[in-house]
Amino acid sequence: MLDQLINAPFAKEIITVITAMLPVFELRLSIPIAINSFNMPWYEAYALAVAGNLLPVPLLLLFFQSMARLASKISAGKRFIDWLMNLSASRSQMVEKYKELGLFIFVSIPLPVTGAWTASLISIILGFKFRTSLFFISMGVLSAGVTVTILSLLGWIGAVIAGTAIALLAAIAILRKRG
């Protein structure tokens, strides 16, 4: 059944776009799946993942506060919105320091929770303008997409490089907290 779904016309393309739209996963997951599991050409995987990753950004920038007010009327929705805003606020130091350029830097480094979703929420928290935020987040997504595409094309070597980089950054973060 799953094979039939995945082999349906355009299913792999749709899965790539939808995966890229999801918070946390974004193009960090969609590009490797498209290239390494779906055997999609790198340029197609990149284009679809970038497009999918950028689709929610204008909606988040324009409507997140209204959606958050509605969701907060339900206790589970309020807990989720509070968690999301606290997570975004905790990640905003670099963006606060470098302003809109910080959005680009933040998004262009393809680590967990440094994607377009979190950058959009940070932009809202810090009160950045829509057009500027959209531009710098988009440039960051394009840059992160290049990095993830290259690592995906390297296969297991790329996975080892990415895993090592994440482990080193985690170790540095832990050491900074202790020091």
Tab-separated table of N, CA and C in Angstrom:
chain	number	residue	atom	x	y	z
A	1	MET	N	0.827	-1.200	0.000
A	1	MET	CA	0.000	0.000	0.000
A	1	MET	C	0.872	1.264	0.000
A	2	LEU	N	1.883	1.307	0.888
A	2	LEU	CA	2.775	2.465	0.956
A	2	LEU	C	3.570	2.612	-0.341
A	3	ASP	N	4.020	1.491	-0.909
A	3	ASP	CA	4.742	1.529	-2.188
A	3	ASP	C	3.870	2.126	-3.286
A	4	GLN	N	2.579	1.735	-3.301
A	4	GLN	CA	1.672	2.272	-4.319
A	4	GLN	C	1.507	3.783	-4.149
A	5	LEU	N	1.406	4.227	-2.908
A	5	LEU	CA	1.262	5.653	-2.643
A	5	LEU	C	2.507	6.414	-3.086
A	6	ILE	N	3.675	5.919	-2.704
A	6	ILE	CA	4.933	6.592	-3.039
A	6	ILE	C	5.190	6.563	-4.542
A	7	ASN	N	4.770	5.517	-5.220
A	7	ASN	CA	4.998	5.406	-6.663
A	7	ASN	C	3.908	6.045	-7.511
A	8	ALA	N	2.910	6.632	-6.885
A	8	ALA	CA	1.866	7.340	-7.624
A	8	ALA	C	2.492	8.564	-8.304
A	9	PRO	N	1.911	8.994	-9.429
A	9	PRO	CA	2.463	10.170	-10.119
A	9	PRO	C	2.513	11.384	-9.187
A	10	PHE	N	3.628	12.039	-9.153
A	10	PHE	CA	3.874	13.251	-8.369
A	10	PHE	C	3.884	13.044	-6.856
A	11	ALA	N	3.744	11.808	-6.375
A	11	ALA	CA	3.716	11.573	-4.931
A	11	ALA	C	5.031	11.991	-4.278
A	12	LYS	N	6.140	11.654	-4.888
A	12	LYS	CA	7.447	11.990	-4.307
A	12	LYS	C	7.642	13.502	-4.249
A	13	GLU	N	7.180	14.192	-5.256
A	13	GLU	CA	7.290	15.647	-5.271
A	13	GLU	C	6.424	16.260	-4.175
A	14	ILE	N	5.202	15.751	-4.029
A	14	ILE	CA	4.289	16.264	-3.004
A	14	ILE	C	4.831	15.971	-1.608
A	15	ILE	N	5.349	14.769	-1.397
A	15	ILE	CA	5.933	14.410	-0.103
A	15	ILE	C	7.108	15.335	0.214
A	16	THR	N	7.937	15.631	-0.786
A	16	THR	CA	9.083	16.527	-0.590
A	16	THR	C	8.621	17.912	-0.165
A	17	VAL	N	7.630	18.460	-0.846
A	17	VAL	CA	7.126	19.799	-0.517
A	17	VAL	C	6.488	19.809	0.868
A	18	ILE	N	5.642	18.828	1.162
A	18	ILE	CA	4.954	18.796	2.456
A	18	ILE	C	5.957	18.624	3.603
A	19	THR	N	6.929	17.747	3.427
A	19	THR	CA	7.944	17.557	4.470
A	19	THR	C	8.693	18.862	4.718
A	20	ALA	N	9.006	19.591	3.665
A	20	ALA	CA	9.727	20.860	3.809
A	20	ALA	C	8.876	21.919	4.508
A	21	MET	N	7.568	21.787	4.431
A	21	MET	CA	6.675	22.744	5.081
A	21	MET	C	6.555	22.519	6.587
A	22	LEU	N	6.912	21.346	7.056
A	22	LEU	CA	6.713	20.999	8.463
A	22	LEU	C	7.725	21.681	9.370
A	23	PRO	N	7.260	22.233	10.503
A	23	PRO	CA	8.229	22.819	11.435
A	23	PRO	C	9.190	21.748	11.945
A	24	VAL	N	10.351	22.149	12.339
A	24	VAL	CA	11.450	21.326	12.842
A	24	VAL	C	12.133	20.573	11.701
A	25	PHE	N	11.395	19.815	10.887
A	25	PHE	CA	12.002	19.014	9.823
A	25	PHE	C	12.452	19.889	8.661
A	26	GLU	N	11.550	20.659	8.128
A	26	GLU	CA	11.800	21.586	7.038
A	26	GLU	C	12.662	20.951	5.941
A	27	LEU	N	13.528	21.723	5.318
A	27	LEU	CA	14.302	21.149	4.207
A	27	LEU	C	15.453	20.268	4.677
A	28	ARG	N	15.756	20.303	5.978
A	28	ARG	CA	16.803	19.426	6.516
A	28	ARG	C	16.439	17.958	6.390
A	29	LEU	N	15.173	17.662	6.318
A	29	LEU	CA	14.709	16.287	6.137
A	29	LEU	C	14.249	16.048	4.701
A	30	SER	N	13.577	17.029	4.122
A	30	SER	CA	12.985	16.799	2.798
A	30	SER	C	14.039	16.600	1.701
A	31	ILE	N	15.132	17.330	1.748
A	31	ILE	CA	16.159	17.166	0.706
A	31	ILE	C	16.828	15.794	0.798
A	32	PRO	N	17.288	15.362	1.987
A	32	PRO	CA	17.890	14.022	2.041
A	32	PRO	C	16.934	12.903	1.623
A	33	ILE	N	15.664	13.029	1.998
A	33	ILE	CA	14.693	12.012	1.582
A	33	ILE	C	14.545	12.023	0.064
A	34	ALA	N	14.390	13.214	-0.503
A	34	ALA	CA	14.182	13.328	-1.948
A	34	ALA	C	15.373	12.772	-2.730
A	35	ILE	N	16.581	13.116	-2.290
A	35	ILE	CA	17.779	12.683	-3.018
A	35	ILE	C	18.099	11.219	-2.752
A	36	ASN	N	18.126	10.841	-1.483
A	36	ASN	CA	18.635	9.519	-1.123
A	36	ASN	C	17.581	8.414	-1.079
A	37	SER	N	16.320	8.772	-0.858
A	37	SER	CA	15.274	7.739	-0.836
A	37	SER	C	14.458	7.707	-2.129
A	38	PHE	N	14.171	8.901	-2.662
A	38	PHE	CA	13.356	8.968	-3.875
A	38	PHE	C	14.208	9.027	-5.144
A	39	ASN	N	15.530	9.082	-5.007
A	39	ASN	CA	16.442	9.187	-6.152
A	39	ASN	C	16.088	10.352	-7.082
A	40	MET	N	15.654	11.440	-6.487
A	40	MET	CA	15.294	12.631	-7.239
A	40	MET	C	16.580	13.380	-7.606
A	41	PRO	N	16.642	13.981	-8.785
A	41	PRO	CA	17.820	14.796	-9.113
A	41	PRO	C	17.978	15.921	-8.078
A	42	TRP	N	19.223	16.270	-7.766
A	42	TRP	CA	19.483	17.238	-6.704
A	42	TRP	C	18.794	18.578	-6.945
A	43	TYR	N	18.775	19.045	-8.184
A	43	TYR	CA	18.193	20.351	-8.486
A	43	TYR	C	16.678	20.350	-8.287
A	44	GLU	N	16.043	19.207	-8.564
A	44	GLU	CA	14.595	19.102	-8.339
A	44	GLU	C	14.299	19.033	-6.843
A	45	ALA	N	15.079	18.241	-6.118
A	45	ALA	CA	14.914	18.135	-4.666
A	45	ALA	C	15.107	19.495	-4.012
A	46	TYR	N	16.148	20.201	-4.419
A	46	TYR	CA	16.435	21.527	-3.870
A	46	TYR	C	15.276	22.490	-4.139
A	47	ALA	N	14.829	22.565	-5.386
A	47	ALA	CA	13.761	23.505	-5.759
A	47	ALA	C	12.466	23.214	-5.012
A	48	LEU	N	12.079	21.945	-4.954
A	48	LEU	CA	10.835	21.582	-4.271
A	48	LEU	C	10.927	21.835	-2.767
A	49	ALA	N	12.062	21.490	-2.170
A	49	ALA	CA	12.222	21.677	-0.727
A	49	ALA	C	12.257	23.158	-0.353
A	50	VAL	N	12.966	23.949	-1.127
A	50	VAL	CA	13.013	25.393	-0.851
A	50	VAL	C	11.612	25.992	-0.986
A	51	ALA	N	10.913	25.635	-2.055
A	51	ALA	CA	9.550	26.148	-2.248
A	51	ALA	C	8.650	25.733	-1.091
A	52	GLY	N	8.721	24.458	-0.706
A	52	GLY	CA	7.900	23.990	0.406
A	52	GLY	C	8.264	24.649	1.714
A	53	ASN	N	9.546	24.870	1.949
A	53	ASN	CA	9.991	25.493	3.192
A	53	ASN	C	9.550	26.947	3.274
A	54	LEU	N	9.482	27.616	2.124
A	54	LEU	CA	9.103	29.032	2.113
A	54	LEU	C	7.591	29.265	2.119
A	55	LEU	N	6.814	28.274	1.728
A	55	LEU	CA	5.356	28.466	1.665
A	55	LEU	C	4.736	28.962	2.977
A	56	PRO	N	5.085	28.406	4.132
A	56	PRO	CA	4.450	28.872	5.366
A	56	PRO	C	4.946	30.234	5.864
A	57	VAL	N	6.103	30.693	5.394
A	57	VAL	CA	6.721	31.895	5.969
A	57	VAL	C	5.832	33.131	5.868
A	58	PRO	N	5.320	33.513	4.681
A	58	PRO	CA	4.465	34.713	4.640
A	58	PRO	C	3.217	34.565	5.498
A	59	LEU	N	2.662	33.352	5.532
A	59	LEU	CA	1.468	33.123	6.356
A	59	LEU	C	1.786	33.283	7.836
A	60	LEU	N	2.926	32.751	8.254
A	60	LEU	CA	3.341	32.906	9.645
A	60	LEU	C	3.569	34.371	9.978
A	61	LEU	N	4.309	35.063	9.125
A	61	LEU	CA	4.622	36.467	9.391
A	61	LEU	C	3.361	37.330	9.454
A	62	LEU	N	2.390	37.017	8.612
A	62	LEU	CA	1.175	37.836	8.550
A	62	LEU	C	0.100	37.438	9.556
A	63	PHE	N	-0.033	36.128	9.805
A	63	PHE	CA	-1.205	35.672	10.553
A	63	PHE	C	-0.919	34.926	11.845
A	64	PHE	N	0.351	34.749	12.214
A	64	PHE	CA	0.636	33.936	13.397
A	64	PHE	C	-0.008	34.497	14.656
A	65	GLN	N	0.070	35.792	14.858
A	65	GLN	CA	-0.483	36.368	16.080
A	65	GLN	C	-1.994	36.131	16.178
A	66	SER	N	-2.706	36.244	15.069
A	66	SER	CA	-4.152	35.979	15.067
A	66	SER	C	-4.430	34.504	15.333
A	67	MET	N	-3.650	33.618	14.693
A	67	MET	CA	-3.828	32.178	14.905
A	67	MET	C	-3.487	31.808	16.348
A	68	ALA	N	-2.465	32.449	16.907
A	68	ALA	CA	-2.063	32.158	18.286
A	68	ALA	C	-3.160	32.568	19.264
A	69	ARG	N	-3.794	33.703	19.018
A	69	ARG	CA	-4.898	34.132	19.894
A	69	ARG	C	-6.035	33.119	19.869
A	70	LEU	N	-6.369	32.627	18.687
A	70	LEU	CA	-7.431	31.623	18.565
A	70	LEU	C	-7.032	30.313	19.254
A	71	ALA	N	-5.825	29.845	18.979
A	71	ALA	CA	-5.359	28.581	19.559
A	71	ALA	C	-5.255	28.667	21.072
A	72	SER	N	-4.946	29.852	21.596
A	72	SER	CA	-4.760	30.020	23.039
A	72	SER	C	-6.064	29.935	23.818
A	73	LYS	N	-7.181	29.931	23.129
A	73	LYS	CA	-8.474	29.793	23.810
A	73	LYS	C	-8.707	28.365	24.287
A	74	ILE	N	-7.934	27.431	23.755
A	74	ILE	CA	-7.991	26.022	24.162
A	74	ILE	C	-6.730	25.763	24.986
A	75	SER	N	-6.847	25.052	26.096
A	75	SER	CA	-5.686	24.898	26.987
A	75	SER	C	-4.510	24.209	26.288
A	76	ALA	N	-4.770	23.177	25.496
A	76	ALA	CA	-3.685	22.503	24.783
A	76	ALA	C	-3.059	23.453	23.757
A	77	GLY	N	-3.877	24.232	23.111
A	77	GLY	CA	-3.381	25.212	22.148
A	77	GLY	C	-2.542	26.280	22.825
A	78	LYS	N	-2.980	26.724	24.003
A	78	LYS	CA	-2.214	27.726	24.751
A	78	LYS	C	-0.859	27.169	25.171
A	79	ARG	N	-0.840	25.922	25.659
A	79	ARG	CA	0.433	25.303	26.046
A	79	ARG	C	1.370	25.206	24.848
A	80	PHE	N	0.843	24.810	23.689
A	80	PHE	CA	1.660	24.692	22.481
A	80	PHE	C	2.200	26.051	22.050
A	81	ILE	N	1.361	27.069	22.020
A	81	ILE	CA	1.779	28.416	21.606
A	81	ILE	C	2.819	28.955	22.588
A	82	ASP	N	2.600	28.760	23.887
A	82	ASP	CA	3.576	29.215	24.884
A	82	ASP	C	4.917	28.513	24.691
A	83	TRP	N	4.886	27.199	24.457
A	83	TRP	CA	6.114	26.439	24.222
A	83	TRP	C	6.841	26.964	22.981
A	84	LEU	N	6.077	27.179	21.923
A	84	LEU	CA	6.645	27.645	20.666
A	84	LEU	C	7.271	29.030	20.818
A	85	MET	N	6.589	29.923	21.494
A	85	MET	CA	7.105	31.274	21.681
A	85	MET	C	8.323	31.280	22.604
A	86	ASN	N	8.299	30.479	23.659
A	86	ASN	CA	9.456	30.389	24.552
A	86	ASN	C	10.668	29.817	23.824
A	87	LEU	N	10.441	28.780	23.018
A	87	LEU	CA	11.530	28.190	22.235
A	87	LEU	C	12.113	29.231	21.288
A	88	SER	N	11.263	29.945	20.592
A	88	SER	CA	11.726	30.958	19.645
A	88	SER	C	12.469	32.079	20.371
A	89	ALA	N	11.927	32.525	21.495
A	89	ALA	CA	12.581	33.592	22.254
A	89	ALA	C	13.954	33.140	22.752
A	90	SER	N	14.067	31.879	23.155
A	90	SER	CA	15.355	31.379	23.652
A	90	SER	C	16.399	31.280	22.555
A	91	ARG	N	15.986	31.237	21.319
A	91	ARG	CA	16.903	31.128	20.178
A	91	ARG	C	17.202	32.483	19.528
A	92	SER	N	16.689	33.550	20.097
A	92	SER	CA	16.718	34.841	19.401
A	92	SER	C	17.938	35.713	19.685
A	93	GLN	N	18.885	35.287	20.529
A	93	GLN	CA	19.995	36.162	20.904
A	93	GLN	C	20.799	36.658	19.699
A	94	MET	N	21.189	35.750	18.806
A	94	MET	CA	21.988	36.148	17.648
A	94	MET	C	21.193	37.096	16.753
A	95	VAL	N	19.908	36.815	16.597
A	95	VAL	CA	19.083	37.667	15.746
A	95	VAL	C	18.947	39.050	16.379
A	96	GLU	N	18.796	39.096	17.699
A	96	GLU	CA	18.729	40.396	18.375
A	96	GLU	C	20.004	41.199	18.139
A	97	LYS	N	21.142	40.521	18.187
A	97	LYS	CA	22.430	41.196	18.042
A	97	LYS	C	22.635	41.720	16.623
A	98	TYR	N	22.340	40.899	15.612
A	98	TYR	CA	22.624	41.258	14.224
A	98	TYR	C	21.390	41.712	13.449
A	99	LYS	N	20.271	41.828	14.133
A	99	LYS	CA	19.011	42.283	13.533
A	99	LYS	C	18.590	41.394	12.363
A	100	GLU	N	18.146	42.013	11.261
A	100	GLU	CA	17.632	41.235	10.137
A	100	GLU	C	18.696	40.334	9.517
A	101	LEU	N	19.945	40.784	9.481
A	101	LEU	CA	21.027	39.941	8.979
A	101	LEU	C	21.142	38.680	9.838
A	102	GLY	N	20.829	38.808	11.118
A	102	GLY	CA	20.819	37.656	12.019
A	102	GLY	C	19.802	36.609	11.592
A	103	LEU	N	18.678	37.043	10.993
A	103	LEU	CA	17.702	36.079	10.474
A	103	LEU	C	18.341	35.210	9.393
A	104	PHE	N	19.082	35.858	8.498
A	104	PHE	CA	19.767	35.118	7.436
A	104	PHE	C	20.752	34.118	8.030
A	105	ILE	N	21.603	34.576	8.935
A	105	ILE	CA	22.607	33.706	9.548
A	105	ILE	C	21.926	32.553	10.280
A	106	PHE	N	20.893	32.875	11.056
A	106	PHE	CA	20.161	31.883	11.845
A	106	PHE	C	19.601	30.772	10.969
A	107	VAL	N	18.960	31.149	9.876
A	107	VAL	CA	18.312	30.163	9.000
A	107	VAL	C	19.328	29.435	8.122
A	108	SER	N	20.393	30.124	7.727
A	108	SER	CA	21.322	29.519	6.773
A	108	SER	C	22.166	28.405	7.383
A	109	ILE	N	22.234	28.324	8.697
A	109	ILE	CA	22.962	27.236	9.355
A	109	ILE	C	21.944	26.121	9.625
A	110	PRO	N	21.975	25.037	8.842
A	110	PRO	CA	20.902	24.035	8.912
A	110	PRO	C	21.014	23.097	10.124
A	111	LEU	N	20.688	23.634	11.282
A	111	LEU	CA	20.666	22.845	12.510
A	111	LEU	C	19.221	22.683	12.972
A	112	PRO	N	18.970	21.736	13.860
A	112	PRO	CA	17.608	21.596	14.388
A	112	PRO	C	17.128	22.904	15.030
A	113	VAL	N	15.928	23.272	14.751
A	113	VAL	CA	15.228	24.439	15.303
A	113	VAL	C	15.901	25.765	14.911
A	114	THR	N	16.541	25.817	13.751
A	114	THR	CA	17.074	27.088	13.237
A	114	THR	C	16.528	27.353	11.843
A	115	GLY	N	15.319	26.929	11.605
A	115	GLY	CA	14.754	27.052	10.269
A	115	GLY	C	13.841	28.246	10.106
A	116	ALA	N	13.111	28.225	9.019
A	116	ALA	CA	12.238	29.331	8.640
A	116	ALA	C	11.100	29.542	9.629
A	117	TRP	N	10.574	28.455	10.203
A	117	TRP	CA	9.483	28.592	11.173
A	117	TRP	C	9.956	29.377	12.392
A	118	THR	N	11.047	28.938	12.992
A	118	THR	CA	11.543	29.603	14.193
A	118	THR	C	11.952	31.035	13.870
A	119	ALA	N	12.614	31.247	12.743
A	119	ALA	CA	13.023	32.600	12.349
A	119	ALA	C	11.808	33.507	12.152
A	120	SER	N	10.729	32.969	11.605
A	120	SER	CA	9.510	33.768	11.429
A	120	SER	C	8.958	34.203	12.782
A	121	LEU	N	8.950	33.289	13.739
A	121	LEU	CA	8.441	33.634	15.071
A	121	LEU	C	9.366	34.621	15.775
A	122	ILE	N	10.666	34.441	15.626
A	122	ILE	CA	11.617	35.396	16.205
A	122	ILE	C	11.399	36.777	15.591
A	123	SER	N	11.180	36.814	14.288
A	123	SER	CA	10.925	38.072	13.594
A	123	SER	C	9.693	38.776	14.172
A	124	ILE	N	8.665	38.005	14.472
A	124	ILE	CA	7.446	38.563	15.063
A	124	ILE	C	7.741	39.078	16.469
A	125	ILE	N	8.437	38.258	17.258
A	125	ILE	CA	8.769	38.644	18.641
A	125	ILE	C	9.569	39.947	18.659
A	126	LEU	N	10.527	40.083	17.733
A	126	LEU	CA	11.394	41.262	17.707
A	126	LEU	C	10.802	42.434	16.925
A	127	GLY	N	9.642	42.229	16.316
A	127	GLY	CA	8.943	43.315	15.639
A	127	GLY	C	9.555	43.748	14.315
A	128	PHE	N	10.196	42.826	13.596
A	128	PHE	CA	10.777	43.160	12.300
A	128	PHE	C	9.674	43.342	11.264
A	129	LYS	N	9.970	44.110	10.240
A	129	LYS	CA	9.006	44.359	9.165
A	129	LYS	C	8.847	43.118	8.288
A	130	PHE	N	7.652	42.960	7.733
A	130	PHE	CA	7.301	41.790	6.926
A	130	PHE	C	8.263	41.587	5.760
A	131	ARG	N	8.414	42.591	4.898
A	131	ARG	CA	9.226	42.428	3.673
A	131	ARG	C	10.684	42.100	3.990
A	132	THR	N	11.232	42.799	4.968
A	132	THR	CA	12.626	42.563	5.339
A	132	THR	C	12.787	41.157	5.888
A	133	SER	N	11.877	40.760	6.770
A	133	SER	CA	11.930	39.411	7.346
A	133	SER	C	11.806	38.359	6.256
A	134	LEU	N	10.850	38.531	5.372
A	134	LEU	CA	10.642	37.566	4.286
A	134	LEU	C	11.897	37.454	3.418
A	135	PHE	N	12.525	38.578	3.099
A	135	PHE	CA	13.728	38.560	2.277
A	135	PHE	C	14.862	37.797	2.963
A	136	PHE	N	15.189	38.160	4.205
A	136	PHE	CA	16.334	37.542	4.874
A	136	PHE	C	16.081	36.075	5.226
A	137	ILE	N	14.853	35.737	5.585
A	137	ILE	CA	14.526	34.330	5.842
A	137	ILE	C	14.644	33.536	4.537
A	138	SER	N	14.156	34.091	3.438
A	138	SER	CA	14.245	33.413	2.137
A	138	SER	C	15.695	33.188	1.728
A	139	MET	N	16.532	34.188	1.921
A	139	MET	CA	17.956	34.028	1.580
A	139	MET	C	18.599	32.952	2.455
A	140	GLY	N	18.200	32.896	3.723
A	140	GLY	CA	18.714	31.861	4.620
A	140	GLY	C	18.270	30.471	4.199
A	141	VAL	N	17.018	30.340	3.767
A	141	VAL	CA	16.510	29.046	3.291
A	141	VAL	C	17.267	28.615	2.039
A	142	LEU	N	17.495	29.545	1.112
A	142	LEU	CA	18.261	29.208	-0.096
A	142	LEU	C	19.665	28.719	0.273
A	143	SER	N	20.308	29.399	1.203
A	143	SER	CA	21.656	29.028	1.633
A	143	SER	C	21.669	27.680	2.357
A	144	ALA	N	20.744	27.488	3.298
A	144	ALA	CA	20.667	26.210	4.017
A	144	ALA	C	20.387	25.076	3.040
A	145	GLY	N	19.554	25.339	2.041
A	145	GLY	CA	19.248	24.325	1.045
A	145	GLY	C	20.481	23.872	0.277
A	146	VAL	N	21.371	24.807	-0.027
A	146	VAL	CA	22.621	24.450	-0.709
A	146	VAL	C	23.449	23.525	0.177
A	147	THR	N	23.595	23.890	1.442
A	147	THR	CA	24.379	23.075	2.380
A	147	THR	C	23.796	21.681	2.526
A	148	VAL	N	22.486	21.601	2.739
A	148	VAL	CA	21.839	20.295	2.928
A	148	VAL	C	21.925	19.467	1.646
A	149	THR	N	21.796	20.109	0.498
A	149	THR	CA	21.900	19.389	-0.773
A	149	THR	C	23.291	18.791	-0.941
A	150	ILE	N	24.309	19.578	-0.674
A	150	ILE	CA	25.691	19.080	-0.790
A	150	ILE	C	25.914	17.909	0.162
A	151	LEU	N	25.488	18.065	1.412
A	151	LEU	CA	25.657	16.977	2.385
A	151	LEU	C	24.877	15.733	1.960
A	152	SER	N	23.698	15.929	1.391
A	152	SER	CA	22.891	14.789	0.934
A	152	SER	C	23.544	14.075	-0.234
A	153	LEU	N	24.152	14.830	-1.123
A	153	LEU	CA	24.838	14.223	-2.265
A	153	LEU	C	26.068	13.426	-1.821
A	154	LEU	N	26.630	13.774	-0.681
A	154	LEU	CA	27.775	13.045	-0.148
A	154	LEU	C	27.368	11.740	0.532
A	155	GLY	N	26.067	11.509	0.682
A	155	GLY	CA	25.566	10.266	1.277
A	155	GLY	C	26.006	10.102	2.721
A	156	TRP	N	26.563	8.936	3.051
A	156	TRP	CA	26.967	8.646	4.431
A	156	TRP	C	28.055	9.594	4.910
A	157	ILE	N	28.930	10.000	4.029
A	157	ILE	CA	29.979	10.957	4.415
A	157	ILE	C	29.336	12.276	4.849
A	158	GLY	N	28.338	12.718	4.106
A	158	GLY	CA	27.608	13.933	4.465
A	158	GLY	C	26.890	13.787	5.795
A	159	ALA	N	26.320	12.597	6.036
A	159	ALA	CA	25.640	12.349	7.307
A	159	ALA	C	26.622	12.396	8.473
A	160	VAL	N	27.803	11.836	8.270
A	160	VAL	CA	28.832	11.866	9.314
A	160	VAL	C	29.290	13.303	9.568
A	161	ILE	N	29.494	14.065	8.501
A	161	ILE	CA	29.895	15.474	8.648
A	161	ILE	C	28.828	16.244	9.418
A	162	ALA	N	27.568	16.081	9.026
A	162	ALA	CA	26.477	16.791	9.696
A	162	ALA	C	26.355	16.351	11.160
A	163	GLY	N	26.420	15.052	11.405
A	163	GLY	CA	26.329	14.546	12.781
A	163	GLY	C	27.461	15.048	13.654
A	164	THR	N	28.664	15.081	13.106
A	164	THR	CA	29.822	15.576	13.845
A	164	THR	C	29.657	17.061	14.165
A	165	ALA	N	29.204	17.834	13.201
A	165	ALA	CA	28.996	19.269	13.422
A	165	ALA	C	27.955	19.509	14.504
A	166	ILE	N	26.861	18.761	14.466
A	166	ILE	CA	25.811	18.918	15.478
A	166	ILE	C	26.336	18.518	16.851
A	167	ALA	N	27.079	17.414	16.926
A	167	ALA	CA	27.644	16.968	18.202
A	167	ALA	C	28.616	18.002	18.767
A	168	LEU	N	29.466	18.568	17.922
A	168	LEU	CA	30.406	19.601	18.379
A	168	LEU	C	29.683	20.841	18.885
A	169	LEU	N	28.677	21.273	18.151
A	169	LEU	CA	27.913	22.447	18.589
A	169	LEU	C	27.173	22.178	19.892
A	170	ALA	N	26.643	20.972	20.051
A	170	ALA	CA	25.972	20.611	21.304
A	170	ALA	C	26.962	20.611	22.462
A	171	ALA	N	28.154	20.066	22.232
A	171	ALA	CA	29.185	20.036	23.272
A	171	ALA	C	29.599	21.455	23.656
A	172	ILE	N	29.766	22.321	22.675
A	172	ILE	CA	30.125	23.720	22.951
A	172	ILE	C	29.029	24.401	23.767
A	173	ALA	N	27.784	24.166	23.400
A	173	ALA	CA	26.662	24.759	24.136
A	173	ALA	C	26.627	24.278	25.585
A	174	ILE	N	26.865	22.986	25.789
A	174	ILE	CA	26.868	22.435	27.155
A	174	ILE	C	28.017	23.026	27.955
A	175	LEU	N	29.189	23.122	27.359
A	175	LEU	CA	30.344	23.699	28.048
A	175	LEU	C	30.128	25.168	28.392
A	176	ARG	N	29.486	25.896	27.525
A	176	ARG	CA	29.193	27.329	27.795
A	176	ARG	C	28.232	27.464	28.968
A	177	LYS	N	27.241	26.575	29.043
A	177	LYS	CA	26.282	26.633	30.152
A	177	LYS	C	26.957	26.333	31.488
A	178	ARG	N	27.907	25.418	31.474
A	178	ARG	CA	28.625	25.053	32.705
A	178	ARG	C	29.596	26.127	33.135
A	179	GLY	N	30.172	26.830	32.150
A	179	GLY	CA	31.218	27.809	32.428
A	179	GLY	C	30.681	29.120	32.770
